[in-house]
């Protein structure tokens, strides 16, 4: 996210981030354009507030944590959620007045889906000295507005 005055600067930023320790994949969402005006930044803050409010008031997303970032009227949704919750959140954000585009940067997990959809756990919590099962690999994706395109890393 952000703006760069030239494609060369955008590419340089991407290379610098890729060179950081621990970085596996970079989804470069920096736009080649002039920096945003104060008015646009204020509008983006208002859009973020409206999207967060809409997400928080929807019963289907009760207890689900989703990060919302807005830049130039593009809403980025981030979080570790089930596919179902991602779809609900996307539809809600797309219908907020003023949103030009929704970019999904969720991580999906069957385990998270189970946690998000069960009211009562089926099994007791594990005892600390028992070996834990390996966590499943979580693959981040980014999806653009309809028609959505999934990119798996």
mmCIF file of N, CA and C in Angstrom, residues 10-107:
data_model
loop_
_atom_site.group_PDB
_atom_site.id
_atom_site.type_symbol
_atom_site.label_atom_id
_atom_site.label_comp_id
_atom_site.label_asym_id
_atom_site.label_seq_id
_atom_site.Cartn_x
_atom_site.Cartn_y
_atom_site.Cartn_z
ATOM 1 N N UNK A 10 8.781 2.263 -7.156
ATOM 2 C CA UNK A 10 7.897 1.172 -6.727
ATOM 3 C C UNK A 10 8.666 -0.146 -6.706
ATOM 4 N N UNK A 11 9.412 -0.429 -7.758
ATOM 5 C CA UNK A 11 10.198 -1.666 -7.844
ATOM 6 C C UNK A 11 11.304 -1.697 -6.797
ATOM 7 N N UNK A 12 11.939 -0.550 -6.573
ATOM 8 C CA UNK A 12 12.998 -0.469 -5.568
ATOM 9 C C UNK A 12 12.439 -0.784 -4.177
ATOM 10 N N UNK A 13 11.276 -0.233 -3.862
ATOM 11 C CA UNK A 13 10.635 -0.510 -2.576
ATOM 12 C C UNK A 13 10.351 -2.002 -2.416
ATOM 13 N N UNK A 14 9.849 -2.620 -3.485
ATOM 14 C CA UNK A 14 9.542 -4.044 -3.435
ATOM 15 C C UNK A 14 10.806 -4.864 -3.179
ATOM 16 N N UNK A 15 11.893 -4.537 -3.856
ATOM 17 C CA UNK A 15 13.153 -5.270 -3.674
ATOM 18 C C UNK A 15 13.681 -5.113 -2.256
ATOM 19 N N UNK A 16 13.556 -3.906 -1.694
ATOM 20 C CA UNK A 16 14.019 -3.679 -0.327
ATOM 21 C C UNK A 16 13.227 -4.524 0.665
ATOM 22 N N UNK A 17 11.929 -4.589 0.482
ATOM 23 C CA UNK A 17 11.093 -5.384 1.388
ATOM 24 C C UNK A 17 11.403 -6.868 1.225
ATOM 25 N N UNK A 18 11.585 -7.328 -0.008
ATOM 26 C CA UNK A 18 11.919 -8.730 -0.250
ATOM 27 C C UNK A 18 13.241 -9.112 0.406
ATOM 28 N N UNK A 19 14.139 -8.151 0.573
ATOM 29 C CA UNK A 19 15.441 -8.413 1.172
ATOM 30 C C UNK A 19 15.439 -8.476 2.687
ATOM 31 N N UNK A 20 14.331 -8.168 3.327
ATOM 32 C CA UNK A 20 14.253 -8.207 4.786
ATOM 33 C C UNK A 20 14.200 -9.643 5.288
ATOM 34 N N UNK A 21 14.840 -9.885 6.431
ATOM 35 C CA UNK A 21 14.820 -11.223 7.033
ATOM 36 C C UNK A 21 13.393 -11.647 7.351
ATOM 37 N N UNK A 22 13.064 -12.883 7.010
ATOM 38 C CA UNK A 22 11.759 -13.443 7.324
ATOM 39 C C UNK A 22 10.684 -13.197 6.281
ATOM 40 N N UNK A 23 10.944 -12.353 5.301
ATOM 41 C CA UNK A 23 9.945 -12.068 4.270
ATOM 42 C C UNK A 23 9.962 -13.197 3.250
ATOM 43 N N UNK A 24 8.795 -13.814 3.044
ATOM 44 C CA UNK A 24 8.682 -14.925 2.099
ATOM 45 C C UNK A 24 8.046 -14.486 0.790
ATOM 46 N N UNK A 25 6.978 -13.702 0.873
ATOM 47 C CA UNK A 25 6.243 -13.259 -0.313
ATOM 48 C C UNK A 25 5.880 -11.788 -0.137
ATOM 49 N N UNK A 26 5.980 -11.025 -1.210
ATOM 50 C CA UNK A 26 5.571 -9.623 -1.196
ATOM 51 C C UNK A 26 4.469 -9.444 -2.231
ATOM 52 N N UNK A 27 3.338 -8.912 -1.778
ATOM 53 C CA UNK A 27 2.259 -8.529 -2.686
ATOM 54 C C UNK A 27 2.316 -7.010 -2.784
ATOM 55 N N UNK A 28 2.932 -6.518 -3.823
ATOM 56 C CA UNK A 28 3.177 -5.088 -3.959
ATOM 57 C C UNK A 28 1.901 -4.367 -4.396
ATOM 58 N N UNK A 29 1.325 -3.631 -3.473
ATOM 59 C CA UNK A 29 0.122 -2.855 -3.750
ATOM 60 C C UNK A 29 0.421 -1.355 -3.801
ATOM 61 N N UNK A 30 1.708 -1.001 -3.937
ATOM 62 C CA UNK A 30 2.081 0.403 -4.080
ATOM 63 C C UNK A 30 1.629 0.872 -5.458
ATOM 64 N N UNK A 31 0.972 2.018 -5.494
ATOM 65 C CA UNK A 31 0.465 2.571 -6.748
ATOM 66 C C UNK A 31 1.422 3.650 -7.258
ATOM 67 N N UNK A 32 1.623 3.693 -8.574
ATOM 68 C CA UNK A 32 2.446 4.744 -9.178
ATOM 69 C C UNK A 32 1.545 5.955 -9.382
ATOM 70 N N UNK A 33 1.688 6.922 -8.477
ATOM 71 C CA UNK A 33 0.882 8.141 -8.515
ATOM 72 C C UNK A 33 1.412 9.105 -7.474
ATOM 73 N N UNK A 34 0.926 10.311 -7.501
ATOM 74 C CA UNK A 34 1.324 11.326 -6.530
ATOM 75 C C UNK A 34 0.793 10.942 -5.144
ATOM 76 N N UNK A 35 1.473 11.397 -4.075
ATOM 77 C CA UNK A 35 0.981 11.117 -2.723
ATOM 78 C C UNK A 35 -0.450 11.628 -2.540
ATOM 79 N N UNK A 36 -1.188 10.965 -1.674
ATOM 80 C CA UNK A 36 -2.577 11.348 -1.427
ATOM 81 C C UNK A 36 -2.657 12.696 -0.722
ATOM 82 N N UNK A 37 -3.713 13.418 -1.012
ATOM 83 C CA UNK A 37 -3.951 14.712 -0.366
ATOM 84 C C UNK A 37 -4.507 14.482 1.041
ATOM 85 N N UNK A 38 -4.443 15.527 1.854
ATOM 86 C CA UNK A 38 -5.008 15.456 3.195
ATOM 87 C C UNK A 38 -6.498 15.134 3.129
ATOM 88 N N UNK A 39 -7.180 15.700 2.158
ATOM 89 C CA UNK A 39 -8.615 15.445 1.986
ATOM 90 C C UNK A 39 -8.870 13.967 1.715
ATOM 91 N N UNK A 40 -8.073 13.360 0.839
ATOM 92 C CA UNK A 40 -8.256 11.939 0.528
ATOM 93 C C UNK A 40 -7.924 11.073 1.737
ATOM 94 N N UNK A 41 -6.876 11.430 2.466
ATOM 95 C CA UNK A 41 -6.511 10.673 3.672
ATOM 96 C C UNK A 41 -7.652 10.740 4.687
ATOM 97 N N UNK A 42 -8.256 11.918 4.845
ATOM 98 C CA UNK A 42 -9.400 12.069 5.758
ATOM 99 C C UNK A 42 -10.578 11.229 5.288
ATOM 100 N N UNK A 43 -10.840 11.243 3.992
ATOM 101 C CA UNK A 43 -11.918 10.431 3.427
ATOM 102 C C UNK A 43 -11.658 8.941 3.672
ATOM 103 N N UNK A 44 -10.404 8.524 3.520
ATOM 104 C CA UNK A 44 -10.057 7.122 3.755
ATOM 105 C C UNK A 44 -10.291 6.722 5.210
ATOM 106 N N UNK A 45 -9.963 7.620 6.137
ATOM 107 C CA UNK A 45 -10.216 7.341 7.559
ATOM 108 C C UNK A 45 -11.711 7.157 7.812
ATOM 109 N N UNK A 46 -12.520 8.000 7.180
ATOM 110 C CA UNK A 46 -13.971 7.897 7.315
ATOM 111 C C UNK A 46 -14.470 6.577 6.729
ATOM 112 N N UNK A 47 -13.954 6.188 5.553
ATOM 113 C CA UNK A 47 -14.357 4.914 4.947
ATOM 114 C C UNK A 47 -13.970 3.737 5.838
ATOM 115 N N UNK A 48 -12.778 3.782 6.423
ATOM 116 C CA UNK A 48 -12.349 2.713 7.330
ATOM 117 C C UNK A 48 -13.322 2.593 8.492
ATOM 118 N N UNK A 49 -13.713 3.727 9.051
ATOM 119 C CA UNK A 49 -14.669 3.726 10.164
ATOM 120 C C UNK A 49 -16.004 3.121 9.736
ATOM 121 N N UNK A 50 -16.490 3.501 8.564
ATOM 122 C CA UNK A 50 -17.775 2.966 8.085
ATOM 123 C C UNK A 50 -17.694 1.457 7.843
ATOM 124 N N UNK A 51 -16.599 0.993 7.248
ATOM 125 C CA UNK A 51 -16.456 -0.447 6.982
ATOM 126 C C UNK A 51 -16.341 -1.212 8.298
ATOM 127 N N UNK A 52 -15.509 -0.728 9.229
ATOM 128 C CA UNK A 52 -15.368 -1.404 10.526
ATOM 129 C C UNK A 52 -16.712 -1.480 11.249
ATOM 130 N N UNK A 53 -17.462 -0.386 11.226
ATOM 131 C CA UNK A 53 -18.775 -0.372 11.881
ATOM 132 C C UNK A 53 -19.713 -1.392 11.252
ATOM 133 N N UNK A 54 -19.708 -1.463 9.926
ATOM 134 C CA UNK A 54 -20.569 -2.429 9.233
ATOM 135 C C UNK A 54 -20.166 -3.860 9.569
ATOM 136 N N UNK A 55 -18.867 -4.125 9.658
ATOM 137 C CA UNK A 55 -18.400 -5.474 9.999
ATOM 138 C C UNK A 55 -18.758 -5.832 11.437
ATOM 139 N N UNK A 56 -18.578 -4.877 12.350
ATOM 140 C CA UNK A 56 -18.837 -5.138 13.768
ATOM 141 C C UNK A 56 -20.312 -5.364 14.074
ATOM 142 N N UNK A 57 -21.192 -4.774 13.287
ATOM 143 C CA UNK A 57 -22.623 -4.895 13.572
ATOM 144 C C UNK A 57 -23.276 -6.081 12.875
ATOM 145 N N UNK A 58 -22.522 -6.830 12.095
ATOM 146 C CA UNK A 58 -23.080 -8.000 11.413
ATOM 147 C C UNK A 58 -22.888 -9.236 12.293
ATOM 148 N N UNK A 59 -23.999 -9.868 12.682
ATOM 149 C CA UNK A 59 -23.954 -11.027 13.578
ATOM 150 C C UNK A 59 -23.156 -12.196 13.008
ATOM 151 N N UNK A 60 -23.061 -12.301 11.694
ATOM 152 C CA UNK A 60 -22.326 -13.413 11.079
ATOM 153 C C UNK A 60 -20.824 -13.317 11.331
ATOM 154 N N UNK A 61 -20.352 -12.145 11.748
ATOM 155 C CA UNK A 61 -18.924 -11.951 11.996
ATOM 156 C C UNK A 61 -18.614 -11.767 13.477
ATOM 157 N N UNK A 62 -19.537 -12.180 14.328
ATOM 158 C CA UNK A 62 -19.348 -12.043 15.763
ATOM 159 C C UNK A 62 -18.080 -12.783 16.201
ATOM 160 N N UNK A 63 -17.181 -12.082 16.858
ATOM 161 C CA UNK A 63 -15.949 -12.681 17.353
ATOM 162 C C UNK A 63 -14.841 -12.829 16.321
ATOM 163 N N UNK A 64 -15.083 -12.418 15.091
ATOM 164 C CA UNK A 64 -14.084 -12.538 14.026
ATOM 165 C C UNK A 64 -13.298 -11.230 13.957
ATOM 166 N N UNK A 65 -11.971 -11.341 13.963
ATOM 167 C CA UNK A 65 -11.116 -10.153 13.914
ATOM 168 C C UNK A 65 -10.644 -9.921 12.486
ATOM 169 N N UNK A 66 -10.970 -8.758 11.948
ATOM 170 C CA UNK A 66 -10.567 -8.390 10.589
ATOM 171 C C UNK A 66 -9.968 -6.990 10.631
ATOM 172 N N UNK A 67 -8.765 -6.865 10.107
ATOM 173 C CA UNK A 67 -8.083 -5.568 10.011
ATOM 174 C C UNK A 67 -8.563 -4.873 8.744
ATOM 175 N N UNK A 68 -8.883 -3.594 8.860
ATOM 176 C CA UNK A 68 -9.357 -2.804 7.722
ATOM 177 C C UNK A 68 -8.406 -1.629 7.520
ATOM 178 N N UNK A 69 -7.882 -1.512 6.309
ATOM 179 C CA UNK A 69 -7.028 -0.383 5.938
ATOM 180 C C UNK A 69 -7.595 0.189 4.644
ATOM 181 N N UNK A 70 -7.728 1.500 4.586
ATOM 182 C CA UNK A 70 -8.256 2.136 3.378
ATOM 183 C C UNK A 70 -7.233 3.120 2.836
ATOM 184 N N UNK A 71 -7.025 3.043 1.538
ATOM 185 C CA UNK A 71 -6.121 3.971 0.875
ATOM 186 C C UNK A 71 -6.674 4.315 -0.498
ATOM 187 N N UNK A 72 -6.909 5.593 -0.724
ATOM 188 C CA UNK A 72 -7.458 6.092 -1.984
ATOM 189 C C UNK A 72 -8.776 5.387 -2.332
ATOM 190 N N UNK A 73 -9.612 5.223 -1.337
ATOM 191 C CA UNK A 73 -10.938 4.593 -1.441
ATOM 192 C C UNK A 73 -10.887 3.106 -1.763
ATOM 193 N N UNK A 74 -9.702 2.499 -1.696
ATOM 194 C CA UNK A 74 -9.558 1.048 -1.828
ATOM 195 C C UNK A 74 -9.462 0.473 -0.422
ATOM 196 N N UNK A 75 -10.300 -0.502 -0.127
ATOM 197 C CA UNK A 75 -10.345 -1.093 1.200
ATOM 198 C C UNK A 75 -9.604 -2.425 1.175
ATOM 199 N N UNK A 76 -8.631 -2.557 2.067
ATOM 200 C CA UNK A 76 -7.870 -3.790 2.227
ATOM 201 C C UNK A 76 -8.395 -4.500 3.468
ATOM 202 N N UNK A 77 -8.771 -5.772 3.316
ATOM 203 C CA UNK A 77 -9.247 -6.584 4.433
ATOM 204 C C UNK A 77 -8.191 -7.640 4.728
ATOM 205 N N UNK A 78 -7.759 -7.727 5.981
ATOM 206 C CA UNK A 78 -6.721 -8.663 6.375
ATOM 207 C C UNK A 78 -7.164 -9.432 7.606
ATOM 208 N N UNK A 79 -6.744 -10.669 7.715
ATOM 209 C CA UNK A 79 -7.041 -11.445 8.900
ATOM 210 C C UNK A 79 -6.879 -12.925 8.663
ATOM 211 N N UNK A 80 -6.935 -13.665 9.738
ATOM 212 C CA UNK A 80 -6.842 -15.118 9.737
ATOM 213 C C UNK A 80 -8.257 -15.628 9.985
ATOM 214 N N UNK A 81 -8.973 -15.972 8.908
ATOM 215 C CA UNK A 81 -10.405 -16.250 8.995
ATOM 216 C C UNK A 81 -10.787 -17.469 8.164
ATOM 217 N N UNK A 82 -12.033 -17.881 8.303
ATOM 218 C CA UNK A 82 -12.572 -18.931 7.439
ATOM 219 C C UNK A 82 -12.955 -18.316 6.097
ATOM 220 N N UNK A 83 -13.074 -19.146 5.083
ATOM 221 C CA UNK A 83 -13.482 -18.681 3.749
ATOM 222 C C UNK A 83 -14.863 -18.020 3.829
ATOM 223 N N UNK A 84 -15.748 -18.636 4.597
ATOM 224 C CA UNK A 84 -17.105 -18.093 4.746
ATOM 225 C C UNK A 84 -17.080 -16.681 5.329
ATOM 226 N N UNK A 85 -16.298 -16.481 6.389
ATOM 227 C CA UNK A 85 -16.220 -15.156 7.004
ATOM 228 C C UNK A 85 -15.571 -14.145 6.068
ATOM 229 N N UNK A 86 -14.595 -14.579 5.290
ATOM 230 C CA UNK A 86 -13.961 -13.691 4.308
ATOM 231 C C UNK A 86 -14.981 -13.227 3.275
ATOM 232 N N UNK A 87 -15.806 -14.153 2.815
ATOM 233 C CA UNK A 87 -16.826 -13.805 1.818
ATOM 234 C C UNK A 87 -17.848 -12.819 2.381
ATOM 235 N N UNK A 88 -18.266 -13.054 3.625
ATOM 236 C CA UNK A 88 -19.233 -12.155 4.268
ATOM 237 C C UNK A 88 -18.622 -10.761 4.420
ATOM 238 N N UNK A 89 -17.395 -10.695 4.926
ATOM 239 C CA UNK A 89 -16.731 -9.405 5.138
ATOM 240 C C UNK A 89 -16.544 -8.652 3.825
ATOM 241 N N UNK A 90 -16.188 -9.385 2.781
ATOM 242 C CA UNK A 90 -15.986 -8.760 1.474
ATOM 243 C C UNK A 90 -17.281 -8.159 0.957
ATOM 244 N N UNK A 91 -18.353 -8.911 1.062
ATOM 245 C CA UNK A 91 -19.647 -8.422 0.575
ATOM 246 C C UNK A 91 -20.088 -7.183 1.352
ATOM 247 N N UNK A 92 -19.868 -7.195 2.660
ATOM 248 C CA UNK A 92 -20.229 -6.031 3.478
ATOM 249 C C UNK A 92 -19.418 -4.812 3.040
ATOM 250 N N UNK A 93 -18.101 -4.972 2.921
ATOM 251 C CA UNK A 93 -17.227 -3.847 2.558
ATOM 252 C C UNK A 93 -17.556 -3.307 1.170
ATOM 253 N N UNK A 94 -17.859 -4.191 0.228
ATOM 254 C CA UNK A 94 -18.163 -3.765 -1.140
ATOM 255 C C UNK A 94 -19.412 -2.898 -1.210
ATOM 256 N N UNK A 95 -20.294 -3.050 -0.232
ATOM 257 C CA UNK A 95 -21.559 -2.319 -0.248
ATOM 258 C C UNK A 95 -21.547 -1.051 0.598
ATOM 259 N N UNK A 96 -20.388 -0.683 1.127
ATOM 260 C CA UNK A 96 -20.279 0.572 1.871
ATOM 261 C C UNK A 96 -20.106 1.709 0.864
ATOM 262 N N UNK A 97 -20.909 2.724 1.012
ATOM 263 C CA UNK A 97 -20.874 3.863 0.091
ATOM 264 C C UNK A 97 -19.495 4.524 0.089
ATOM 265 N N UNK A 98 -18.958 4.735 -1.112
ATOM 266 C CA UNK A 98 -17.665 5.393 -1.258
ATOM 267 C C UNK A 98 -16.505 4.449 -1.511
ATOM 268 N N UNK A 99 -16.712 3.148 -1.294
ATOM 269 C CA UNK A 99 -15.648 2.168 -1.516
ATOM 270 C C UNK A 99 -15.541 1.893 -3.011
ATOM 271 N N UNK A 100 -14.343 2.117 -3.580
ATOM 272 C CA UNK A 100 -14.122 1.875 -5.011
ATOM 273 C C UNK A 100 -13.757 0.419 -5.285
ATOM 274 N N UNK A 101 -13.032 -0.195 -4.354
ATOM 275 C CA UNK A 101 -12.512 -1.540 -4.587
ATOM 276 C C UNK A 101 -12.206 -2.180 -3.245
ATOM 277 N N UNK A 102 -12.364 -3.504 -3.168
ATOM 278 C CA UNK A 102 -12.009 -4.256 -1.969
ATOM 279 C C UNK A 102 -10.912 -5.240 -2.345
ATOM 280 N N UNK A 103 -9.833 -5.209 -1.598
ATOM 281 C CA UNK A 103 -8.720 -6.129 -1.822
ATOM 282 C C UNK A 103 -8.616 -7.026 -0.602
ATOM 283 N N UNK A 104 -8.784 -8.322 -0.840
ATOM 284 C CA UNK A 104 -8.762 -9.309 0.241
ATOM 285 C C UNK A 104 -7.352 -9.858 0.402
ATOM 286 N N UNK A 105 -6.842 -9.762 1.608
ATOM 287 C CA UNK A 105 -5.525 -10.319 1.917
ATOM 288 C C UNK A 105 -5.659 -11.196 3.157
ATOM 289 N N UNK A 106 -6.562 -12.152 3.066
ATOM 290 C CA UNK A 106 -6.831 -13.051 4.181
ATOM 291 C C UNK A 106 -5.925 -14.269 4.132
ATOM 292 N N UNK A 107 -5.794 -14.906 5.283
ATOM 293 C CA UNK A 107 -5.220 -16.236 5.364
ATOM 294 C C UNK A 107 -6.366 -17.149 5.778
#
